[in-house]
Amino acid sequence: MSATFITSLPVTGPGLRVAVKDLIDMAGLPTTAGSRVIAETAAPAEADAACLAGLRASGAQIVGRTNLHEIALGVTGINPWFGTPVNPLDPSRVPGGSSSGSAVAVAAGEARVAYGTDTGGSVRIPAACCGVCGLKTTAGRIPVAGVRPLAPSLDTVGPMAADVAGLVLGMQLLEPGFTPAAQAGSPRVGRLRIPAAPEVDDAVTAALRATDWEVTDVDPAEWLTATRWTLTILVAEAYQANRDLFDRDAARLTPGVARRLDAGRQVTPASVAAATEARALWQTQMAALFDRFDLLAMPTLLILPPTLERADDLLEGRCTVPVNFAGVPAVSLPVPARGALPASLQLVAGAGREEYLLAAAATAESAVAR
């Protein structure tokens, strides 16, 4: 069986084909979270996660439960227990994580839409690695009841698809009645000049120029500071959410996952309090930016997707974490770069502005395709 899916399901009708990350409960099936330890004792879920209600009502067909980085705590998508999904762009490259199987499913055409979760970039990073689109939703907009928690104050559910139109379909399943804005108009765009590989920086520049939007450079210093604070909260909450698993079976977890949980175990209450205070300040700073700009723009990854041998380069190469700290939505979409692999443009909007954000993403997608 393909490593894309932990569980493949029969398709019995003509409905939209959807893949669901195996972190999201589906009635009658165990939720493994990509972990052999969890899979050994996981009982079938008694009910669907709340985010599946619209999908069930629509008649969409779930093609399978997608693979992921173990317990969603990792950016590479490498999984020694269920296999590593193969990146359709280049099998030697990482699929990205944690929603690796979801990205691969839509990149390979096995699903029109896939559900992922995003705590620090877990939708946007694999989307960037596999050359597809991913939407990190506003915190609290899509219910996470029935989704295995990683870091509850940062966790979100969002769609992935080969194009922006697929993200719209995904949002309409997650939130029936969702309608993107008719057009994005001429947004004021703040470009965060975060140092990136030259080919990535050039690709983002070219994509933004193609849109004819008004673009102003923004100093990224606070973005980099917010990344450090976010990771403090992420690992601390991840340890609390998985404390029983770590205390009982740390030696049976993927080594990188065990190390991150152990780092979370060592975070002091004073550090959590300081990070929480920093979060309130960061949300105020982001709100001030959205008084000046309609969108923020930057790469999703500061590098092109690394090879499997250099997978951990993604830990420094991701440019996603502060979005979760602020609780705002962001979309990633592929843009042409020098060579065979695309870069990924990330657009960020104010809280609750997914309708506008997807309209802007559609404009950018069309512009770079011309």
XYZ file of N, CA and C in Angstrom, residues 166-311:
438
model
N -9.420 24.524 -5.463
C -9.587 23.375 -4.576
C -9.636 23.773 -3.121
N -8.868 24.808 -2.747
C -8.959 25.309 -1.365
C -10.352 25.859 -1.078
N -10.938 26.531 -2.059
C -12.308 27.041 -1.880
C -13.274 25.878 -1.672
N -13.140 24.835 -2.477
C -13.983 23.648 -2.282
C -13.780 23.069 -0.884
N -12.520 23.024 -0.450
C -12.235 22.497 0.877
C -12.882 23.324 1.965
N -12.817 24.646 1.853
C -13.459 25.503 2.850
C -14.972 25.345 2.821
N -15.530 25.100 1.653
C -16.989 24.906 1.574
C -17.409 23.600 2.236
N -16.516 22.622 2.285
C -16.800 21.404 3.036
C -16.633 21.640 4.530
N -15.579 22.350 4.891
C -15.314 22.601 6.310
C -16.309 23.584 6.914
N -16.778 24.510 6.105
C -17.678 25.555 6.569
C -18.743 25.768 5.492
N -19.792 24.950 5.482
C -20.829 25.086 4.458
C -21.337 26.532 4.365
N -21.453 27.001 3.122
C -21.854 28.384 2.896
C -20.688 29.316 2.654
N -19.472 28.819 2.834
C -18.297 29.665 2.607
C -18.276 30.148 1.163
N -18.039 31.437 0.984
C -17.947 32.031 -0.351
C -16.783 33.014 -0.370
N -15.816 32.818 -1.251
C -14.704 33.767 -1.301
C -15.172 35.120 -1.806
N -14.408 36.155 -1.511
C -14.723 37.479 -2.026
C -14.705 37.447 -3.555
N -15.518 38.306 -4.166
C -15.606 38.319 -5.625
C -14.273 38.671 -6.259
N -13.518 39.573 -5.619
C -12.199 39.935 -6.122
C -11.391 40.539 -4.985
N -10.083 40.580 -5.178
C -9.204 41.102 -4.133
C -8.948 42.595 -4.291
N -9.327 43.179 -5.428
C -9.064 44.592 -5.642
C -7.574 44.841 -5.805
N -7.101 45.935 -5.239
C -5.682 46.301 -5.291
C -5.128 46.366 -3.880
N -4.793 45.232 -3.321
C -4.393 45.206 -1.917
C -3.081 45.926 -1.658
N -2.991 46.504 -0.465
C -1.719 47.018 0.043
C -0.990 45.830 0.666
N 0.199 45.557 0.183
C 0.927 44.348 0.594
C 2.208 44.740 1.304
N 2.400 44.215 2.499
C 3.656 44.365 3.220
C 4.501 43.131 3.012
N 5.648 43.293 2.394
C 6.517 42.145 2.156
C 7.571 42.056 3.247
N 7.538 40.970 3.996
C 8.549 40.749 5.018
C 9.822 40.257 4.352
N 10.870 41.032 4.474
C 12.135 40.720 3.814
C 12.964 39.789 4.682
N 12.475 38.575 4.838
C 13.186 37.565 5.613
C 14.254 36.941 4.717
N 15.513 36.897 5.143
C 16.571 36.365 4.279
C 16.257 34.947 3.805
N 16.279 34.763 2.484
C 15.931 33.478 1.880
C 16.969 33.137 0.827
N 16.961 31.878 0.388
C 17.823 31.479 -0.717
C 17.520 32.365 -1.922
N 18.529 32.740 -2.704
C 18.313 33.684 -3.809
C 17.205 33.260 -4.773
N 17.149 31.963 -5.090
C 16.126 31.522 -6.039
C 14.722 31.644 -5.448
N 14.595 31.499 -4.136
C 13.298 31.671 -3.480
C 12.925 33.148 -3.424
N 13.871 33.971 -3.024
C 13.628 35.412 -2.952
C 13.232 35.956 -4.323
N 13.939 35.539 -5.350
C 13.628 36.005 -6.700
C 12.248 35.524 -7.159
N 11.889 34.309 -6.798
C 10.585 33.768 -7.193
C 9.446 34.553 -6.545
N 9.600 34.894 -5.270
C 8.576 35.676 -4.584
C 8.489 37.078 -5.183
N 9.639 37.679 -5.469
C 9.659 39.007 -6.098
C 8.926 38.975 -7.434
N 9.230 37.976 -8.249
C 8.602 37.881 -9.567
C 7.096 37.666 -9.455
N 6.685 36.848 -8.509
C 5.245 36.586 -8.339
C 4.509 37.855 -7.927
N 5.078 38.604 -7.002
C 4.416 39.827 -6.545
C 4.401 40.886 -7.652
N 5.461 40.963 -8.430
C 5.467 41.905 -9.548
C 4.400 41.553 -10.575
N 4.183 40.266 -10.768
C 3.190 39.833 -11.757
C 1.772 40.269 -11.382
N 1.541 40.480 -10.096
C 0.187 40.857 -9.660
C -0.110 42.340 -9.842
N 0.924 43.168 -9.959
C 0.759 44.626 -10.011
C 0.212 45.196 -8.705
N 0.359 44.485 -7.602
C -0.077 45.006 -6.309
C 0.902 46.055 -5.803
N 0.421 46.879 -4.893
C 1.278 47.856 -4.216
C 2.020 47.137 -3.091
N 3.344 47.032 -3.213
C 4.143 46.241 -2.273
C 5.149 47.150 -1.567
N 5.193 47.043 -0.243
C 6.124 47.812 0.584
C 6.927 46.847 1.446
N 8.238 47.022 1.497
C 9.067 46.160 2.333
C 8.825 46.434 3.813
N 8.855 45.354 4.622
C 8.637 45.435 6.067
C 9.803 44.755 6.769
N 10.313 45.367 7.813
C 11.395 44.797 8.614
C 10.898 43.526 9.314
N 11.583 42.401 9.142
C 11.094 41.137 9.719
C 11.578 40.837 11.129
N 12.205 41.775 11.811
C 12.851 41.455 13.094
C 11.890 40.833 14.090
N 10.705 41.414 14.245
C 9.755 40.879 15.220
C 9.223 39.516 14.792
N 9.170 39.263 13.497
C 8.749 37.948 12.993
C 9.705 36.869 13.502
N 10.980 37.155 13.441
C 11.969 36.177 13.888
C 11.894 35.973 15.402
N 11.638 37.042 16.143
C 11.472 36.921 17.595
C 10.224 36.093 17.918
N 9.148 36.340 17.189
C 7.902 35.597 17.416
C 8.077 34.111 17.151
N 8.938 33.772 16.203
C 9.193 32.354 15.931
C 9.726 31.656 17.182
N 10.682 32.271 17.842
C 11.281 31.644 19.033
C 10.242 31.480 20.151
N 9.456 32.493 20.387
C 8.446 32.401 21.441
C 7.384 31.356 21.112
N 6.989 31.287 19.843
C 5.965 30.314 19.457
C 6.441 28.896 19.724
N 7.691 28.627 19.387
C 8.204 27.274 19.572
C 8.263 26.890 21.043
N 8.466 27.865 21.925
C 8.422 27.587 23.360
C 7.044 27.082 23.760
N 5.999 27.781 23.319
C 4.637 27.364 23.650
C 4.300 26.045 22.969
N 4.728 25.893 21.720
C 4.375 24.685 20.967
C 4.905 23.435 21.657
N 6.196 23.412 22.000
C 6.732 22.188 22.599
C 6.198 21.981 24.011
N 5.964 23.077 24.753
C 5.412 22.924 26.105
C 4.019 22.319 26.052
N 3.173 22.812 25.154
C 1.812 22.274 25.042
C 1.832 20.867 24.453
N 2.760 20.616 23.519
C 2.850 19.277 22.935
C 3.210 18.244 23.993
N 4.106 18.609 24.911
C 4.437 17.678 25.987
C 3.214 17.418 26.873
N 2.498 18.464 27.241
C 1.324 18.271 28.091
C 0.267 17.419 27.397
N 0.076 17.626 26.087
C -0.930 16.860 25.351
C -0.525 15.394 25.192
N 0.774 15.129 25.200
C 1.277 13.771 24.965
C 2.079 13.246 26.145
N 1.806 13.776 27.326
C 2.616 13.437 28.495
C 2.575 11.946 28.804
N 1.388 11.355 28.796
C 1.290 9.922 29.099
C 2.054 9.102 28.075
N 1.936 9.478 26.810
C 2.637 8.763 25.747
C 4.146 8.861 25.941
N 4.645 10.046 26.222
C 6.090 10.240 26.388
C 6.600 9.529 27.635
N 5.893 9.693 28.743
C 6.375 9.103 29.997
C 6.405 7.583 29.929
N 5.506 7.012 29.153
C 5.403 5.556 29.070
C 6.268 4.970 27.957
N 6.345 5.669 26.812
C 6.906 5.046 25.609
C 7.877 5.940 24.850
N 8.591 6.818 25.524
C 9.492 7.730 24.823
C 10.483 6.990 23.928
N 10.967 5.842 24.399
C 11.983 5.107 23.649
C 11.437 4.499 22.368
N 10.111 4.431 22.232
C 9.502 3.831 21.052
C 8.978 4.873 20.078
N 9.208 6.139 20.362
C 8.813 7.203 19.454
C 9.957 7.518 18.496
N 9.622 8.152 17.372
C 10.664 8.659 16.492
C 11.616 9.529 17.310
N 12.923 9.345 17.187
C 13.851 10.093 18.048
C 13.635 11.602 18.043
N 13.396 12.190 16.876
C 13.180 13.634 16.830
C 11.938 14.064 17.580
N 10.896 13.260 17.493
C 9.653 13.547 18.220
C 9.896 13.452 19.720
N 10.609 12.418 20.142
C 10.916 12.267 21.565
C 11.743 13.440 22.073
N 12.688 13.912 21.262
C 13.523 15.047 21.686
C 12.676 16.309 21.860
N 11.736 16.534 20.947
C 10.908 17.740 21.067
C 9.975 17.660 22.265
N 9.448 16.488 22.529
C 8.608 16.334 23.718
C 9.437 16.524 24.988
N 10.655 16.021 24.976
C 11.514 16.203 26.144
C 11.851 17.679 26.336
N 12.064 18.390 25.244
C 12.297 19.831 25.348
C 11.076 20.526 25.950
N 9.894 20.077 25.562
C 8.676 20.635 26.135
C 8.531 20.337 27.613
N 8.988 19.165 28.007
C 8.942 18.781 29.424
C 9.780 19.727 30.270
N 10.836 20.249 29.683
C 11.769 21.088 30.429
C 11.429 22.581 30.406
N 10.392 22.962 29.686
C 10.007 24.377 29.659
C 9.428 24.753 31.024
N 9.906 25.795 31.614
C 9.475 26.199 32.953
C 8.194 27.013 32.896
N 7.421 27.029 33.984
C 6.237 27.893 34.027
C 6.573 29.356 33.752
N 7.733 29.811 34.207
C 8.126 31.197 33.945
C 8.318 31.449 32.454
N 8.877 30.466 31.757
C 9.062 30.612 30.314
C 7.729 30.622 29.583
N 6.798 29.790 30.033
C 5.464 29.789 29.423
C 4.783 31.133 29.651
N 4.911 31.660 30.858
C 4.304 32.958 31.161
C 4.910 34.057 30.299
N 6.231 34.026 30.118
C 6.884 35.028 29.280
C 6.452 34.896 27.823
N 6.321 33.651 27.355
C 5.878 33.436 25.980
C 4.440 33.889 25.785
N 3.611 33.673 26.788
C 2.216 34.109 26.713
C 2.128 35.630 26.652
N 2.966 36.301 27.426
C 3.010 37.762 27.377
C 3.508 38.231 26.011
N 4.513 37.548 25.472
C 5.031 37.893 24.155
C 3.970 37.672 23.077
N 3.141 36.676 23.281
C 2.087 36.396 22.300
C 1.082 37.544 22.234
N 0.684 38.058 23.379
C -0.254 39.186 23.390
C 0.350 40.391 22.677
N 1.649 40.634 22.905
C 2.329 41.738 22.231
C 2.384 41.501 20.731
N 2.687 40.277 20.330
C 2.774 39.946 18.906
C 1.424 40.127 18.222
N 0.354 39.716 18.873
C -0.975 39.898 18.278
C -1.289 41.382 18.109
N -0.854 42.211 19.052
C -1.035 43.660 18.927
C -0.215 44.204 17.762
N 1.010 43.717 17.628
C 1.868 44.164 16.533
C 1.309 43.747 15.174
N 0.769 42.538 15.113
C 0.183 42.083 13.845
C -1.067 42.894 13.510
N -1.869 43.188 14.509
C -3.055 44.010 14.267
C -2.655 45.374 13.710
N -1.555 45.935 14.229
C -1.068 47.220 13.722
C -0.612 47.095 12.270
N 0.025 45.983 11.920
C 0.415 45.774 10.529
C -0.809 45.703 9.617
N -1.865 45.068 10.101
C -3.064 44.945 9.272
C -3.889 46.232 9.241
N -3.529 47.206 10.048
C -4.068 48.550 9.856
C -3.401 49.223 8.660
N -2.149 48.841 8.388
C -1.393 49.439 7.277
C -1.522 48.646 5.978
N -1.680 47.323 6.106
C -1.649 46.452 4.933
C -2.857 45.521 4.915
N -3.285 45.169 3.707
C -4.347 44.170 3.555
C -3.780 42.758 3.639
N -2.538 42.616 3.194
C -1.882 41.316 3.176
C -0.421 41.479 3.568
N 0.132 40.436 4.166
C 1.569 40.306 4.319
C 2.026 39.193 3.375
N 3.202 39.366 2.804
C 3.726 38.387 1.852
C 5.149 38.021 2.228
N 5.465 36.749 2.038
C 6.798 36.230 2.334
C 6.874 34.813 1.766
N 8.033 34.193 1.712
C 8.079 32.789 1.312
C 7.433 31.896 2.387
N 6.925 30.761 1.958
C 6.519 29.736 2.922
C 7.758 29.044 3.489
N 8.685 28.735 2.603
C 9.982 28.157 2.975
C 11.074 29.069 2.449
N 12.118 29.258 3.234
C 13.231 30.097 2.840
C 14.197 29.371 1.913
N 13.943 28.081 1.703
C 14.766 27.230 0.847
C 13.837 26.434 -0.060
N 14.375 25.853 -1.106
C 13.602 24.885 -1.886
C 13.520 23.578 -1.097
N 12.548 22.716 -1.401
C 12.417 21.466 -0.626
C 13.730 20.693 -0.587
N 14.232 20.379 0.592
C 15.516 19.674 0.687
C 15.384 18.193 0.360
N 16.518 17.567 0.137
C 16.533 16.121 -0.062
C 16.220 15.417 1.261
N 15.885 14.157 1.156
C 15.591 13.369 2.351
C 16.793 13.348 3.296
N 18.002 13.355 2.740
C 19.207 13.321 3.577
C 19.402 14.623 4.344
N 18.844 15.713 3.838
C 18.991 17.018 4.486
C 17.638 17.515 5.006
N 16.785 16.585 5.374
C 15.415 16.914 5.736
C 15.318 17.951 6.851
